[in-house]
Tab-separated table of C-alpha atoms (C1' of nucleotides) in Angstrom:
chain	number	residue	atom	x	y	z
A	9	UNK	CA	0.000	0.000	0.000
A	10	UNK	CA	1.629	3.096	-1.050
A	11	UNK	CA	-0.983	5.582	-1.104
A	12	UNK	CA	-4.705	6.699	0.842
A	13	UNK	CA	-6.800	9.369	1.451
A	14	UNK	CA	-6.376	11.516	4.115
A	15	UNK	CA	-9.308	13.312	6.202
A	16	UNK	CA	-10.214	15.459	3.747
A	17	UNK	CA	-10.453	12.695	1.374
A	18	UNK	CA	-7.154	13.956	-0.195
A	19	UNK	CA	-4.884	11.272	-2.259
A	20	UNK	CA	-1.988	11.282	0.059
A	21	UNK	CA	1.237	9.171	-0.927
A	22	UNK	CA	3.708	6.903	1.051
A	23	UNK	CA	6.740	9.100	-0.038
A	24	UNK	CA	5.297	11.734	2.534
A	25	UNK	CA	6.024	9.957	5.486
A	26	UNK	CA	9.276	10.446	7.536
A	27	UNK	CA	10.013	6.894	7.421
A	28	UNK	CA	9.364	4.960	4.169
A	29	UNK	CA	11.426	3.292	1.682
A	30	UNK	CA	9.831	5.233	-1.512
A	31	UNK	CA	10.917	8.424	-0.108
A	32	UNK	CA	14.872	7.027	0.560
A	33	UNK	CA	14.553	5.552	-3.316
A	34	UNK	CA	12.558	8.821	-4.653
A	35	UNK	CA	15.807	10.591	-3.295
A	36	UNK	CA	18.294	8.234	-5.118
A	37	UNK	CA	17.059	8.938	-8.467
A	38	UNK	CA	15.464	12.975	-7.581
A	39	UNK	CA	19.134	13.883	-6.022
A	40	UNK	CA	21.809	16.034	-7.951
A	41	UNK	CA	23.855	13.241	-9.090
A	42	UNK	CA	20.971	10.460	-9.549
A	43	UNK	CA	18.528	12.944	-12.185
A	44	UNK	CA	21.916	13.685	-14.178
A	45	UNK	CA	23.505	10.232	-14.215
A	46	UNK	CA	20.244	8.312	-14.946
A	47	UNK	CA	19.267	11.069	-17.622
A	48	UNK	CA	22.755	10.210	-19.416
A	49	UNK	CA	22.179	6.358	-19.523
A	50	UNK	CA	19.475	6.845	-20.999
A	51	UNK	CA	20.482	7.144	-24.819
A	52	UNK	CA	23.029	4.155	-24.222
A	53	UNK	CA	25.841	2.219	-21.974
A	54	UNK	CA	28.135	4.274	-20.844
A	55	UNK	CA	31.643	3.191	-18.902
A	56	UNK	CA	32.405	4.964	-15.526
A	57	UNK	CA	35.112	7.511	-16.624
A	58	UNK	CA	32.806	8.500	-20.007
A	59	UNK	CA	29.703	8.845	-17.521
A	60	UNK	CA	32.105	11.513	-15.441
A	61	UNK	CA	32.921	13.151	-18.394
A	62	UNK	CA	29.433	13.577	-18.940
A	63	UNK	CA	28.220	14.236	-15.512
A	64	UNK	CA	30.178	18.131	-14.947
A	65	UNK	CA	31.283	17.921	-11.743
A	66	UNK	CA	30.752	14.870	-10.246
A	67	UNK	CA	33.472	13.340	-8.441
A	68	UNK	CA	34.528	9.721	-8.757
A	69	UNK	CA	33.629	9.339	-5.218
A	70	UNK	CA	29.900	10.688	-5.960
A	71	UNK	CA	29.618	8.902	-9.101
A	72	UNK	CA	30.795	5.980	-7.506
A	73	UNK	CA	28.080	6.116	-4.705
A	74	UNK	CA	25.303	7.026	-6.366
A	75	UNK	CA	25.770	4.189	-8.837
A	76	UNK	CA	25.740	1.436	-6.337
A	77	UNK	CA	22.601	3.131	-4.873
A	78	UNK	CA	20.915	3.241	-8.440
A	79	UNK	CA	22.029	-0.389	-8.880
A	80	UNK	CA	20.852	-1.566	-5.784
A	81	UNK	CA	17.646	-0.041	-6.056
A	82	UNK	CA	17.196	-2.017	-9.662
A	83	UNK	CA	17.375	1.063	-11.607
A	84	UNK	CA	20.935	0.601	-12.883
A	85	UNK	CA	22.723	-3.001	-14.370
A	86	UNK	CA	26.839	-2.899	-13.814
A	87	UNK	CA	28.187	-5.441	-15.991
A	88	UNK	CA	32.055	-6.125	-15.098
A	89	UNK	CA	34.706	-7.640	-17.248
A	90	UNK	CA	37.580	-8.932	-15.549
A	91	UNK	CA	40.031	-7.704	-17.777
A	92	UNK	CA	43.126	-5.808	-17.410
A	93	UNK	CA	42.372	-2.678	-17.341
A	94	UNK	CA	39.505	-3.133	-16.087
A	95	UNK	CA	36.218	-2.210	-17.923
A	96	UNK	CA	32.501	-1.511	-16.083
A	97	UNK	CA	29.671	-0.768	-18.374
A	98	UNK	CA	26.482	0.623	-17.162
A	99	UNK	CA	23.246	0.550	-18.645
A	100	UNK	CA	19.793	1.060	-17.325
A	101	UNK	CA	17.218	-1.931	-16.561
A	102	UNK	CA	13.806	-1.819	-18.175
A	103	UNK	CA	12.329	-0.147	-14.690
A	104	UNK	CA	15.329	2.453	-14.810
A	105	UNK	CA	14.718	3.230	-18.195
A	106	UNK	CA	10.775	4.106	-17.384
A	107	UNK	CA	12.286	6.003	-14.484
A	108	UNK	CA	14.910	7.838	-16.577
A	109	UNK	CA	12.203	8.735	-19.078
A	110	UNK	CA	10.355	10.562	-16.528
A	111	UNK	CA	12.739	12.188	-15.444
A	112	UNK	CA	14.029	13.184	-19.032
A	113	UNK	CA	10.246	14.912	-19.541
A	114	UNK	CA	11.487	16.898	-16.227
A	115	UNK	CA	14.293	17.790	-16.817
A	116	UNK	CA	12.819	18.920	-20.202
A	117	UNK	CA	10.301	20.786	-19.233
A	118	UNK	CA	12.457	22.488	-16.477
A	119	UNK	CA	14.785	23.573	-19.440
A	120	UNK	CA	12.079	25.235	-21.218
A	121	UNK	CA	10.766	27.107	-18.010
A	122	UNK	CA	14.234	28.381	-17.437
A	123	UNK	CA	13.577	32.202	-19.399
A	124	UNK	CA	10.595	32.649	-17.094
A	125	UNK	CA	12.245	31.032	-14.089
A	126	UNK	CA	14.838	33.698	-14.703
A	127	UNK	CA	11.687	36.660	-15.285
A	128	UNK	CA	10.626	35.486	-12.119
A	129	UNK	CA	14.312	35.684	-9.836
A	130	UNK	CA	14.783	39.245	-11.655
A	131	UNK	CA	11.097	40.427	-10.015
A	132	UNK	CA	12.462	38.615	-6.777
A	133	UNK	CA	15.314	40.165	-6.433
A	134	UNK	CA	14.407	43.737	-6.988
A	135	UNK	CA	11.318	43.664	-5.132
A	136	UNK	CA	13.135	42.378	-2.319
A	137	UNK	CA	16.357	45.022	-3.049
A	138	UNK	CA	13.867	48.288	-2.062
S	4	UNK	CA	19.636	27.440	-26.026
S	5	UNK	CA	19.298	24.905	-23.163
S	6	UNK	CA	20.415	21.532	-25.357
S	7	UNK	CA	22.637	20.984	-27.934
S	8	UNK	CA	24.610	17.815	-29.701
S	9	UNK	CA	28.128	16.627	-28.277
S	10	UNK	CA	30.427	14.969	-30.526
S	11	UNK	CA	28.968	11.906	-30.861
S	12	UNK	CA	25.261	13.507	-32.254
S	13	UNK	CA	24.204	12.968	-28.504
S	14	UNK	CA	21.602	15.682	-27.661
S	15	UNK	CA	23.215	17.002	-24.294
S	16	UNK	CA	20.995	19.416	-21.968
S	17	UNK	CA	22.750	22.581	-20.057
S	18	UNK	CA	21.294	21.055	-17.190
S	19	UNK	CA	24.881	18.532	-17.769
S	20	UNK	CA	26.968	21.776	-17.382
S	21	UNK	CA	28.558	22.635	-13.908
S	22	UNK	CA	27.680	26.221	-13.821
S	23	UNK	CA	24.331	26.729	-15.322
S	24	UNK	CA	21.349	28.482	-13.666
S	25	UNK	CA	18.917	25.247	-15.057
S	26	UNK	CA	21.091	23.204	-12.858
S	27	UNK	CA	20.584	25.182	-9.525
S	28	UNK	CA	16.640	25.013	-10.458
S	29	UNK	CA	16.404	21.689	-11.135
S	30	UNK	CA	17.573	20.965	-7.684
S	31	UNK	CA	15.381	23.288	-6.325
S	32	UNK	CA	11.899	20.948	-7.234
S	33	UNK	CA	14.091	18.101	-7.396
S	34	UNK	CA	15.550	18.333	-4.044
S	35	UNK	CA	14.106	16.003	-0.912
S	36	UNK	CA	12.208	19.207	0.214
S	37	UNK	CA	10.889	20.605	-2.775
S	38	UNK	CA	9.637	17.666	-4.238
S	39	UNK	CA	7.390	16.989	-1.412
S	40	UNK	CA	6.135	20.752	-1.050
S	41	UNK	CA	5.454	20.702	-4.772
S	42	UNK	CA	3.176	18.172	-4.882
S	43	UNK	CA	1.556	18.754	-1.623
S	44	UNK	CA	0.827	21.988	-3.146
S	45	UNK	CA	-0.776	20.527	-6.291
S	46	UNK	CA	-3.997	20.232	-4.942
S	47	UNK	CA	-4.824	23.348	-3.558
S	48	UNK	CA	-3.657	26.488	-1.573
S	49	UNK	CA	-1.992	25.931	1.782
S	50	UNK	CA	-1.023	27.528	5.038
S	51	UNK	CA	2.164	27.493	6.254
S	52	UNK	CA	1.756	24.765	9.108
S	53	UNK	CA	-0.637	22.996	7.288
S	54	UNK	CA	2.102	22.191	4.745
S	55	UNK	CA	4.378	21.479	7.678
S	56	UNK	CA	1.873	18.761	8.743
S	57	UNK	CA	2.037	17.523	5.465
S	58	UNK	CA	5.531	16.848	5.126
S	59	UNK	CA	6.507	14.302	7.059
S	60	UNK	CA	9.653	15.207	9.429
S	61	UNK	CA	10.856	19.107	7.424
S	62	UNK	CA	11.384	21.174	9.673
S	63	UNK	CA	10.680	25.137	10.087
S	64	UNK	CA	13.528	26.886	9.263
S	65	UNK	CA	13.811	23.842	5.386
S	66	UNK	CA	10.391	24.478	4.505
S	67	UNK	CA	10.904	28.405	4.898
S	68	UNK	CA	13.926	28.254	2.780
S	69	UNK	CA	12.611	25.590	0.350
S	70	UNK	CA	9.320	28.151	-0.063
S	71	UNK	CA	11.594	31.078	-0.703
S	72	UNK	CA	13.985	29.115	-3.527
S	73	UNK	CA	10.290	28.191	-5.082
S	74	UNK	CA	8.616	31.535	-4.961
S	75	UNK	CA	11.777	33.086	-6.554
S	76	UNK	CA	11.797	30.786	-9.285
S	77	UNK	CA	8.362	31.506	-9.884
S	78	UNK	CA	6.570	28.170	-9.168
S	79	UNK	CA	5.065	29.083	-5.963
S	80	UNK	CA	2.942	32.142	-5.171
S	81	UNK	CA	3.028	33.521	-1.491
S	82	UNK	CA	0.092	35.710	-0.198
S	83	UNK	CA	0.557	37.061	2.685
S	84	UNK	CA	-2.303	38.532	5.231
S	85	UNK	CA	-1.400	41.771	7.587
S	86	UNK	CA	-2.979	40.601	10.664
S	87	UNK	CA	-3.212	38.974	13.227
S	88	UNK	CA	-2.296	36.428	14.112
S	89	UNK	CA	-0.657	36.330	10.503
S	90	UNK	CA	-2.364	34.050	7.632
S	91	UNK	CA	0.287	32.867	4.469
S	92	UNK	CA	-1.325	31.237	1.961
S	93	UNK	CA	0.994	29.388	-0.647
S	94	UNK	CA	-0.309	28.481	-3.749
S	95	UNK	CA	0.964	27.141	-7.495
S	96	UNK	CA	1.846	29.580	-10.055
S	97	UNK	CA	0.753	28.127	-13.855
S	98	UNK	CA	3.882	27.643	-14.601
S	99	UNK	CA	4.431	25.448	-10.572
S	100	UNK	CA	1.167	23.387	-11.611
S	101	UNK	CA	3.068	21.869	-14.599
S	102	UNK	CA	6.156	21.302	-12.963
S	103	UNK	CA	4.288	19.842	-10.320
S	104	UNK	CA	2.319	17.330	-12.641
S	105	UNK	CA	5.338	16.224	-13.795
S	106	UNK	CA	6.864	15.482	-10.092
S	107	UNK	CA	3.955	13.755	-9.482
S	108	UNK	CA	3.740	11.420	-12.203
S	109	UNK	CA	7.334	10.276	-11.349
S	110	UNK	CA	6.648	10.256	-7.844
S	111	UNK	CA	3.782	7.975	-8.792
S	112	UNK	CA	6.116	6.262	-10.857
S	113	UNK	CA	8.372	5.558	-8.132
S	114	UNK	CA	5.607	4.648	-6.051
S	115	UNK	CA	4.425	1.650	-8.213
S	116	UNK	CA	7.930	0.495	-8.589
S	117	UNK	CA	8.491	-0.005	-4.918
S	118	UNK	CA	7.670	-3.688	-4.939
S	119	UNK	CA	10.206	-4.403	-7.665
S	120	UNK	CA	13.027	-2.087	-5.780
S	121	UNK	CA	12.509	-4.408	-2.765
S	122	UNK	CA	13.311	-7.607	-4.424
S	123	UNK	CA	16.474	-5.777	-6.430
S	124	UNK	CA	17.639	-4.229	-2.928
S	125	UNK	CA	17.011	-8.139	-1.254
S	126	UNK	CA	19.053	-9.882	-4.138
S	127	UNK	CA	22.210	-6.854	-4.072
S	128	UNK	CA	22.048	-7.628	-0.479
S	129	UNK	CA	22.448	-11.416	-0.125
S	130	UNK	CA	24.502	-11.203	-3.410
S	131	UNK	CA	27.148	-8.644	-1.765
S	132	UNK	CA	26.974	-10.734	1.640
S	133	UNK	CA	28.684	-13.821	0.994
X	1	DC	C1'	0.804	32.149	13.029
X	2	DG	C1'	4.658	32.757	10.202
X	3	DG	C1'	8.614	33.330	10.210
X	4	DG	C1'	13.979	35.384	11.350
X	5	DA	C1'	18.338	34.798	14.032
X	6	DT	C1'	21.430	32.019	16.309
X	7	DC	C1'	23.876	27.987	17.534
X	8	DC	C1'	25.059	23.444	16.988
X	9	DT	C1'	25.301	18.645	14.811
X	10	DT	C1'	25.310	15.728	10.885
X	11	DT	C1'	25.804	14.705	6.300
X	12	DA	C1'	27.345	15.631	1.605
X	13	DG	C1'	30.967	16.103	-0.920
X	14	DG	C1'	35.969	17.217	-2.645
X	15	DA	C1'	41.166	16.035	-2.730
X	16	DT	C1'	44.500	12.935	-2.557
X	17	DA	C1'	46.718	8.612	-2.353
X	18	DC	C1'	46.553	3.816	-3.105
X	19	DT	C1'	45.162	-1.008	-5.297
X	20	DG	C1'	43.725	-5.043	-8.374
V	20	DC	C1'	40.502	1.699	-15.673
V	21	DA	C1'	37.578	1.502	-11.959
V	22	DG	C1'	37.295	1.928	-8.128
V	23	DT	C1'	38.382	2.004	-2.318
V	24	DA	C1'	40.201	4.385	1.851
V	25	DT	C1'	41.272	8.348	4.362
V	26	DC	C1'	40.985	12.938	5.640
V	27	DC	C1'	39.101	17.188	5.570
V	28	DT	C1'	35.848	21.199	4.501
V	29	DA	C1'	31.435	23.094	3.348
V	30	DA	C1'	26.784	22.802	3.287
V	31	DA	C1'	22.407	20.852	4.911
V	32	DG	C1'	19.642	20.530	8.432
V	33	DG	C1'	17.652	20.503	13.438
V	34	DA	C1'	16.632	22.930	18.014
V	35	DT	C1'	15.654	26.814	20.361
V	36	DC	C1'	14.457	31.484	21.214
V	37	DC	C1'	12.458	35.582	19.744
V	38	DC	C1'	9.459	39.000	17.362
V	39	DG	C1'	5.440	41.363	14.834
DNA sequence: CGGGATCCTTTAGGATACTG
DNA sequence: CAGTATCCTAAAGGATCCCG
């Protein structure tokens, strides 16, 4: 059961609650590193060091961890090869790709809202300034 | 221009890019806080305690600051009441509705992929334990 | 009631060095 | 190459008090 109604009859949703496992995993893939890495799986496999080249910013610890969350969580397969050097490819499971594509849309749309999200810090700022 | 094409014909959002504004945004509704007062907010205007109650565990001083980043942006609108005691109403800009439908229908997402996360987190688990 | 200011603790996160 | 381990700093976040 992940969702009810609250007194008001309102749909209210697990992830609300202080202690649930949908908000911990709703953090894994909503947090800085998790919308950015999963958005960049999405058009492929990618190997660790090419995923930090695409991720600006992200250090290898950071990468690191939020990959082993995403993979534990089932969003993200890591296929080693035993080889030397060593190569790790990454690619998203079927559920991580659903994920990823929602959060593509977001991201998306967040892009496109960024000349009046800028409008809107410009009014901010100087109504706030006098 | 928010996207372009890397090297490889990859489309590649500014979002990807260290120090854009799109970035900072994005983790504004993204963010554990924002999330959560986002869609809380989606259906219907709200005081400021009564979105307290709502979500679970944030405290005064996060959901002040998480109101302020999402009023600048422009998502949320803040009406404030001289008297007293004070009355704040916080409501959904157009422009926070859509962004909000969005966050929900990945939070919903999420939601209905909870089972499935359970069993991957069980089998990374026993798989990393012996 | 809706915050702001202050203080304090905890976590996120970066830098560097090291390993199979 | 793909990490792990260690150390350290900066930021997030909580608790408390106060004020209009």
């Amino acid at each position: 059961m992940t969702q009810w109604v609250d007194e008001h009859g309102k749909l209210v949703f697990d992830v609300f609650a202080k202690a649930c496992t949908s908000r911990a995993t709703l953090e894994h893939v909503t947090g800085r590193w998790g919308v950015l890495t999963m958005v960049a799986l999405r058009d492929g496999t990618l190997r660790f060091n090419a995923l930090r080249r695409r991720v600006d910013g992200v250090s290898e610890k950071m990468l690191a961890q939020t990959l082993q969350a995403l993979e534990r969580d089932g969003f993200v397969h890591r296929e080693a090869q035993a080889t030397i050097p060593p190569r790790v490819d990454y690619t998203l499971t079927p559920m991580g790709r659903q994920t990823a594509d929602s959060l593509l849309s977001l991201v998306e749309l967040v892009e496109s809202q960024m000349v009046e999200v800028e409008a809107a810090q410009a009014r901010y700022d100087t109504a706030k300034g006098d």
